[in-house]
C-alpha positions as MATLAB code, in Angstrom:
seq = 'MTPDATRADECRATGAASASATAITAQAGAKAPAENFPVALRFLPRGYRGHLAAVYGFARSADDMGDEAAARERLDLLDELEADLNRLYRMVSRAGTAGSRGPSQGGPGSANEGPGGEGTGSGGTGYADADGGPPRLAVVRALAPAVVTCAIPAQPFHDLIAANRQDQVVSRYPTYGDLLEYCRLSANPVGRIVLHIFGAATPEREALSDQVCTALQLAEHWQDVAEDQRAGRIYLPQEDMDRFGCAERDLAAPYAAPKVRALIAFERQRARDLLDAGAPIVGTLRGAARAAVAGYVAGGRAALAAIAASGHDVLRATPRPAKARVAAELVRAYATGR';
ca = [
       0.000    0.000    0.000;
       1.354    3.433   -0.927;
       1.823    6.202    1.672;
      -0.918    8.218   -0.062;
      -3.360    5.325    0.190;
      -2.429    4.850    3.853;
      -3.114    8.506    4.609;
      -6.423    8.310    2.757;
      -7.467    5.299    4.837;
      -6.502    7.137    8.017;
      -8.622   10.118    7.009;
     -11.620    7.902    6.310;
     -11.184    6.223    9.679;
     -10.836    9.463   11.655;
     -13.526   11.428    9.823;
     -11.068   14.117    8.712;
     -10.342   15.568    5.306;
      -7.009   14.580    3.806;
      -4.185   17.087    3.948;
      -3.951   17.192    0.151;
      -7.655   17.882   -0.299;
      -7.600   20.557    2.392;
      -4.629   22.331    0.824;
      -5.930   22.204   -2.754;
      -9.433   23.373   -1.882;
      -8.127   26.192    0.318;
      -5.961   27.504   -2.514;
      -8.730   27.057   -5.061;
     -11.274   28.841   -2.910;
      -8.934   31.807   -2.560;
      -8.087   32.007   -6.263;
     -11.518   31.431   -7.764;
     -13.098   34.880   -7.151;
     -10.194   36.609   -8.905;
      -9.971   34.263  -11.859;
     -13.482   33.175  -12.777;
     -15.854   35.560  -14.540;
     -14.581   38.683  -12.708;
     -17.314   40.889  -14.227;
     -20.033   38.843  -12.561;
     -18.219   38.603   -9.249;
     -17.190   42.239   -8.908;
     -20.284   44.128   -9.944;
     -23.234   42.003   -8.889;
     -25.043   42.437   -5.548;
     -23.207   40.888   -2.611;
     -25.568   37.926   -2.170;
     -25.087   36.780   -5.744;
     -21.324   37.322   -5.517;
     -21.121   35.107   -2.460;
     -23.030   32.267   -4.075;
     -21.035   32.519   -7.300;
     -17.729   32.633   -5.432;
     -18.662   29.453   -3.569;
     -19.588   27.670   -6.795;
     -16.418   28.747   -8.568;
     -14.357   27.706   -5.549;
     -15.826   24.225   -5.836;
     -15.309   24.080   -9.604;
     -11.746   25.296   -9.290;
     -11.085   22.715   -6.572;
     -12.242   19.917   -8.873;
     -10.097   21.292  -11.703;
      -6.999   21.595   -9.518;
      -7.469   18.092   -8.138;
      -7.617   16.811  -11.700;
      -4.776   18.951  -13.077;
      -2.403   20.097  -10.340;
      -2.303   17.276   -7.794;
       0.168   14.426   -8.031;
      -1.101   12.005  -10.677;
      -1.309    9.118   -8.193;
      -3.598   11.154   -5.912;
      -6.018   12.685   -8.397;
      -8.764   10.067   -8.530;
      -8.718    9.605   -4.749;
      -8.989   13.370   -4.265;
     -11.924   13.610   -6.651;
     -13.604   10.739   -4.801;
     -13.034   12.575   -1.546;
     -14.546   15.763   -2.955;
     -17.591   13.862   -4.194;
     -18.061   12.134   -0.856;
     -18.042   15.533    0.837;
     -20.592   16.811   -1.684;
     -22.790   13.862   -0.765;
     -22.454   14.790    2.901;
     -23.622   18.308    2.096;
     -26.744   17.132    0.275;
     -27.565   14.580    2.978;
     -27.252   17.352    5.562;
     -29.496   19.651    3.520;
     -32.013   16.879    2.998;
     -32.138   16.087    6.723;
     -32.552   19.753    7.606;
     -35.440   20.037    5.162;
     -37.109   16.954    6.603;
     -36.667   18.209   10.170;
     -38.371   21.444    9.191;
     -41.269   19.547    7.585;
     -40.329   21.074    4.264;
     -40.211   18.957    1.122;
     -37.554   19.510   -1.513;
     -38.125   22.303   -3.999;
     -38.768   21.417   -7.613;
     -35.398   20.823   -9.233;
     -33.652   21.432   -5.892;
     -31.927   19.130   -3.420;
     -33.658   15.805   -3.460;
     -35.003   16.232   -7.001;
     -35.518   13.435   -9.488;
     -32.094   14.141  -10.990;
     -30.434   12.980   -7.806;
     -29.948    9.740   -5.994;
     -31.226    8.910   -2.513;
     -30.631   11.559    0.099;
     -30.096   14.291   -2.458;
     -27.008   12.665   -3.946;
     -26.312   12.861   -7.652;
     -25.276   10.096   -9.966;
     -21.543   10.399   -9.440;
     -19.195    7.706  -10.642;
     -16.927    7.411   -7.620;
     -16.786    4.480   -5.271;
     -13.293    3.843   -3.957;
     -14.420    4.112   -0.340;
     -15.090    7.806    0.055;
     -18.476    7.514   -1.670;
     -19.638    5.221    1.149;
     -18.314    7.467    3.889;
     -20.220    8.498    6.981;
     -23.172   10.852    6.892;
     -21.618   13.616    8.989;
     -21.274   17.238    7.903;
     -18.921   18.219    5.065;
     -15.258   18.188    6.005;
     -13.903   20.565    3.364;
     -14.456   24.307    3.730;
     -15.030   24.691   -0.015;
     -17.963   22.275    0.193;
     -19.363   23.801    3.371;
     -19.277   27.171    1.593;
     -21.781   25.838   -0.947;
     -24.477   25.298    1.685;
     -26.065   28.788    1.579;
     -26.345   28.693   -2.218;
     -27.628   25.117   -2.294;
     -30.308   25.865    0.300;
     -31.312   29.362   -0.799;
     -31.262   28.701   -4.537;
     -32.380   25.031   -4.537;
     -29.399   23.975   -6.647;
     -29.583   20.268   -7.543;
     -26.587   18.057   -6.875;
     -26.159   16.655  -10.368;
     -24.316   19.616  -11.929;
     -21.667   19.411   -9.203;
     -21.293   15.671   -9.753;
     -20.913   16.310  -13.480;
     -18.023   18.706  -12.855;
     -16.257   16.021  -10.847;
     -16.984   13.453  -13.573;
     -15.356   15.713  -16.176;
     -12.162   15.804  -14.158;
     -12.242   12.045  -13.732;
     -12.551   11.772  -17.497;
      -9.458   13.952  -17.907;
      -7.452   11.288  -16.081;
      -8.242    8.602  -18.648;
      -9.151   10.441  -21.871;
      -6.648   12.724  -23.600;
      -7.903   12.575  -27.198;
     -11.327   13.068  -28.808;
     -12.012   11.170  -32.043;
     -15.057   13.227  -33.059;
     -16.622   16.610  -32.445;
     -19.569   14.807  -30.871;
     -17.211   13.217  -28.338;
     -15.878   16.655  -27.437;
     -19.388   18.052  -27.025;
     -20.190   15.221  -24.629;
     -17.155   16.188  -22.571;
     -18.344   19.816  -22.530;
     -21.708   18.570  -21.254;
     -19.864   17.543  -18.098;
     -17.135   20.165  -17.876;
     -18.905   23.393  -18.893;
     -22.679   23.155  -19.119;
     -23.204   22.419  -15.402;
     -21.776   25.811  -14.470;
     -24.368   27.638  -16.544;
     -27.192   25.601  -15.066;
     -25.965   26.329  -11.545;
     -25.765   30.049  -12.351;
     -29.369   30.024  -13.576;
     -30.442   28.480  -10.269;
     -28.534   31.150   -8.351;
     -30.531   33.832  -10.141;
     -33.808   31.945   -9.803;
     -34.027   31.773  -13.587;
     -33.690   28.055  -14.349;
     -36.184   26.855  -16.959;
     -35.781   24.126  -19.584;
     -35.678   26.723  -22.350;
     -33.005   28.816  -20.669;
     -30.986   25.741  -19.755;
     -30.891   24.683  -23.419;
     -29.602   28.122  -24.437;
     -27.169   28.177  -21.535;
     -25.718   24.850  -22.619;
     -24.892   26.326  -26.029;
     -23.219   29.354  -24.458;
     -21.220   27.287  -21.975;
     -20.078   24.758  -24.557;
     -18.942   27.633  -26.787;
     -17.013   29.158  -23.870;
     -15.313   25.845  -23.185;
     -14.397   25.443  -26.853;
     -13.013   28.977  -26.980;
     -10.805   28.202  -23.982;
      -9.603   24.979  -25.587;
      -8.682   26.774  -28.819;
      -6.844   29.489  -26.896;
      -4.887   26.859  -24.961;
      -3.976   24.369  -27.697;
      -0.243   24.728  -27.013;
      -0.601   24.512  -23.228;
      -2.862   21.478  -23.433;
      -0.512   19.764  -25.882;
       2.373   20.193  -23.463;
       0.183   18.652  -20.750;
      -0.472   15.641  -22.979;
      -4.040   16.539  -23.946;
      -5.448   17.377  -27.365;
      -9.030   18.600  -27.544;
      -9.042   19.210  -31.293;
     -11.192   16.379  -32.682;
      -9.153   13.828  -34.585;
     -11.662   13.826  -37.433;
     -11.071   17.572  -37.896;
      -7.301   17.208  -37.689;
      -7.479   14.552  -40.404;
      -9.692   16.752  -42.547;
      -7.135   19.598  -42.456;
      -4.112   17.322  -42.742;
      -2.781   18.092  -39.271;
      -0.759   15.726  -37.120;
      -0.085   15.935  -33.394;
       3.519   16.964  -34.063;
       2.193   20.089  -35.817;
       0.739   21.255  -32.496;
       4.160   21.107  -30.839;
       5.665   23.629  -33.269;
       6.622   27.131  -32.066;
       4.143   28.677  -34.480;
       1.117   27.446  -36.401;
       1.534   26.249  -39.959;
      -1.105   27.351  -42.496;
      -2.989   24.065  -42.164;
      -3.130   24.459  -38.375;
      -4.368   28.019  -38.745;
      -7.066   26.812  -41.120;
      -8.115   24.179  -38.573;
      -8.276   26.717  -35.749;
     -10.248   29.131  -37.944;
     -12.770   26.360  -38.596;
     -13.089   25.511  -34.906;
     -13.291   29.176  -33.913;
     -16.155   29.804  -36.306;
     -18.002   26.743  -35.085;
     -17.679   27.961  -31.505;
     -18.841   31.445  -32.532;
     -21.911   30.011  -34.254;
     -22.740   28.032  -31.111;
     -22.270   31.096  -28.917;
     -24.511   33.202  -31.150;
     -27.171   30.482  -31.078;
     -27.274   30.549  -27.276;
     -26.845   34.316  -26.814;
     -30.596   35.109  -26.977;
     -30.778   33.801  -23.407;
     -29.647   37.312  -22.410;
     -32.890   38.785  -23.715;
     -34.955   36.465  -21.514;
     -33.332   37.800  -18.340;
     -33.560   41.011  -16.351;
     -31.459   42.859  -13.813;
     -28.426   41.142  -12.282;
     -29.051   37.892  -14.142;
     -29.044   39.700  -17.482;
     -25.806   41.517  -16.609;
     -24.065   38.335  -15.489;
     -25.022   36.211  -18.475;
     -24.253   39.068  -20.865;
     -20.812   39.094  -19.259;
     -20.283   35.428  -20.050;
     -21.377   35.907  -23.658;
     -19.129   38.953  -23.945;
     -16.134   37.075  -22.595;
     -16.620   34.311  -25.134;
     -16.983   36.698  -28.056;
     -13.909   38.652  -27.006;
     -11.852   35.471  -26.633;
     -12.869   34.239  -30.075;
     -12.090   37.662  -31.535;
      -8.624   37.492  -29.974;
      -8.033   34.128  -31.665;
      -9.001   35.643  -35.007;
      -6.798   38.702  -34.363;
      -3.811   36.400  -33.824;
      -4.260   35.102  -37.347;
      -5.421   31.862  -35.707;
      -1.848   31.185  -34.574;
      -2.562   29.849  -31.099;
       0.861   28.186  -30.848;
       3.077   31.291  -30.897;
       1.289   32.789  -27.868;
      -2.041   32.388  -26.083;
      -4.509   34.913  -27.551;
      -6.086   37.006  -24.795;
      -8.705   39.715  -25.343;
      -8.204   43.285  -24.205;
     -10.414   44.467  -21.348;
     -11.835   47.178  -23.576;
     -13.047   44.574  -26.056;
     -14.702   42.573  -23.290;
     -16.406   45.709  -21.974;
     -17.646   46.671  -25.421;
     -19.037   43.196  -26.010;
     -20.726   43.305  -22.592;
     -22.511   46.548  -23.382;
     -23.629   45.222  -26.750;
     -24.901   41.906  -25.396;
     -26.767   43.560  -22.531;
     -28.327   46.229  -24.757;
     -29.363   43.919  -27.591;
     -30.336   40.952  -25.438;
     -28.167   38.563  -27.440;
];
């Protein structure tokens, strides 16, 4: 048995969070407000900012466990995070029962979740069967006000963990459809959670939100082709690489060859079309919700514009949009409702 496994067993036995999980989630919780959708977090009313910061702290924790932790620890850490999420939803469910209050529609305990408000996570190395005490990790405890106040279902959080599990075993995507399925886990849950925070979750808005969030995830992938390649991951669909005559070695070059630029231009346009298809969600919202979602749409448009401005050479340097471009896109999206 490895030392890491021994420590994990000790934590399960003592009812304490592991040192690795505690450290990663503490760092992630501190970084998330500054790095994730700063427009939404800085200018919205305090209550919304708090809920969003908690959600982004959780999402960042899952990402860091899947990307930054030692490879041998990653799956155990994700299992530990999911077990703590289950503790949170069991605690919320018990509190609701004690207060003679049934679960809200689509909220904790909804049909999308398993018994006790748990989602359909794919863990099960021991943490998933842990005790039913309160959450051990501060980043999970911080979710409680948002989960209770906004009736956020568990499944989107489980999906975010599942995406990071997938990153441990999948590093290539044969088809565009395969990549979209990954985005369903890695990006779309965030938009659905945000809609719950603003009390604006409807099936119609969720469908539009999914298009926006998938487009945002694709834009990030196309900005970070070089970084991801160095990390051993390629998100460009193999079928598209074949179509444009690109090989993996082409992505390791210091600058993009014409065929790589043509491939990135194709992917950028596809992401832009998807973003434009989902952007009318802005027009269905009012007040803070409209401002926040317009900010997400604006960020995606500005990022895709930066890729185009680089001549679609995402290998020479990572294209980043200027703040002025983001602000201009925000004003336009908010004013036009799309």
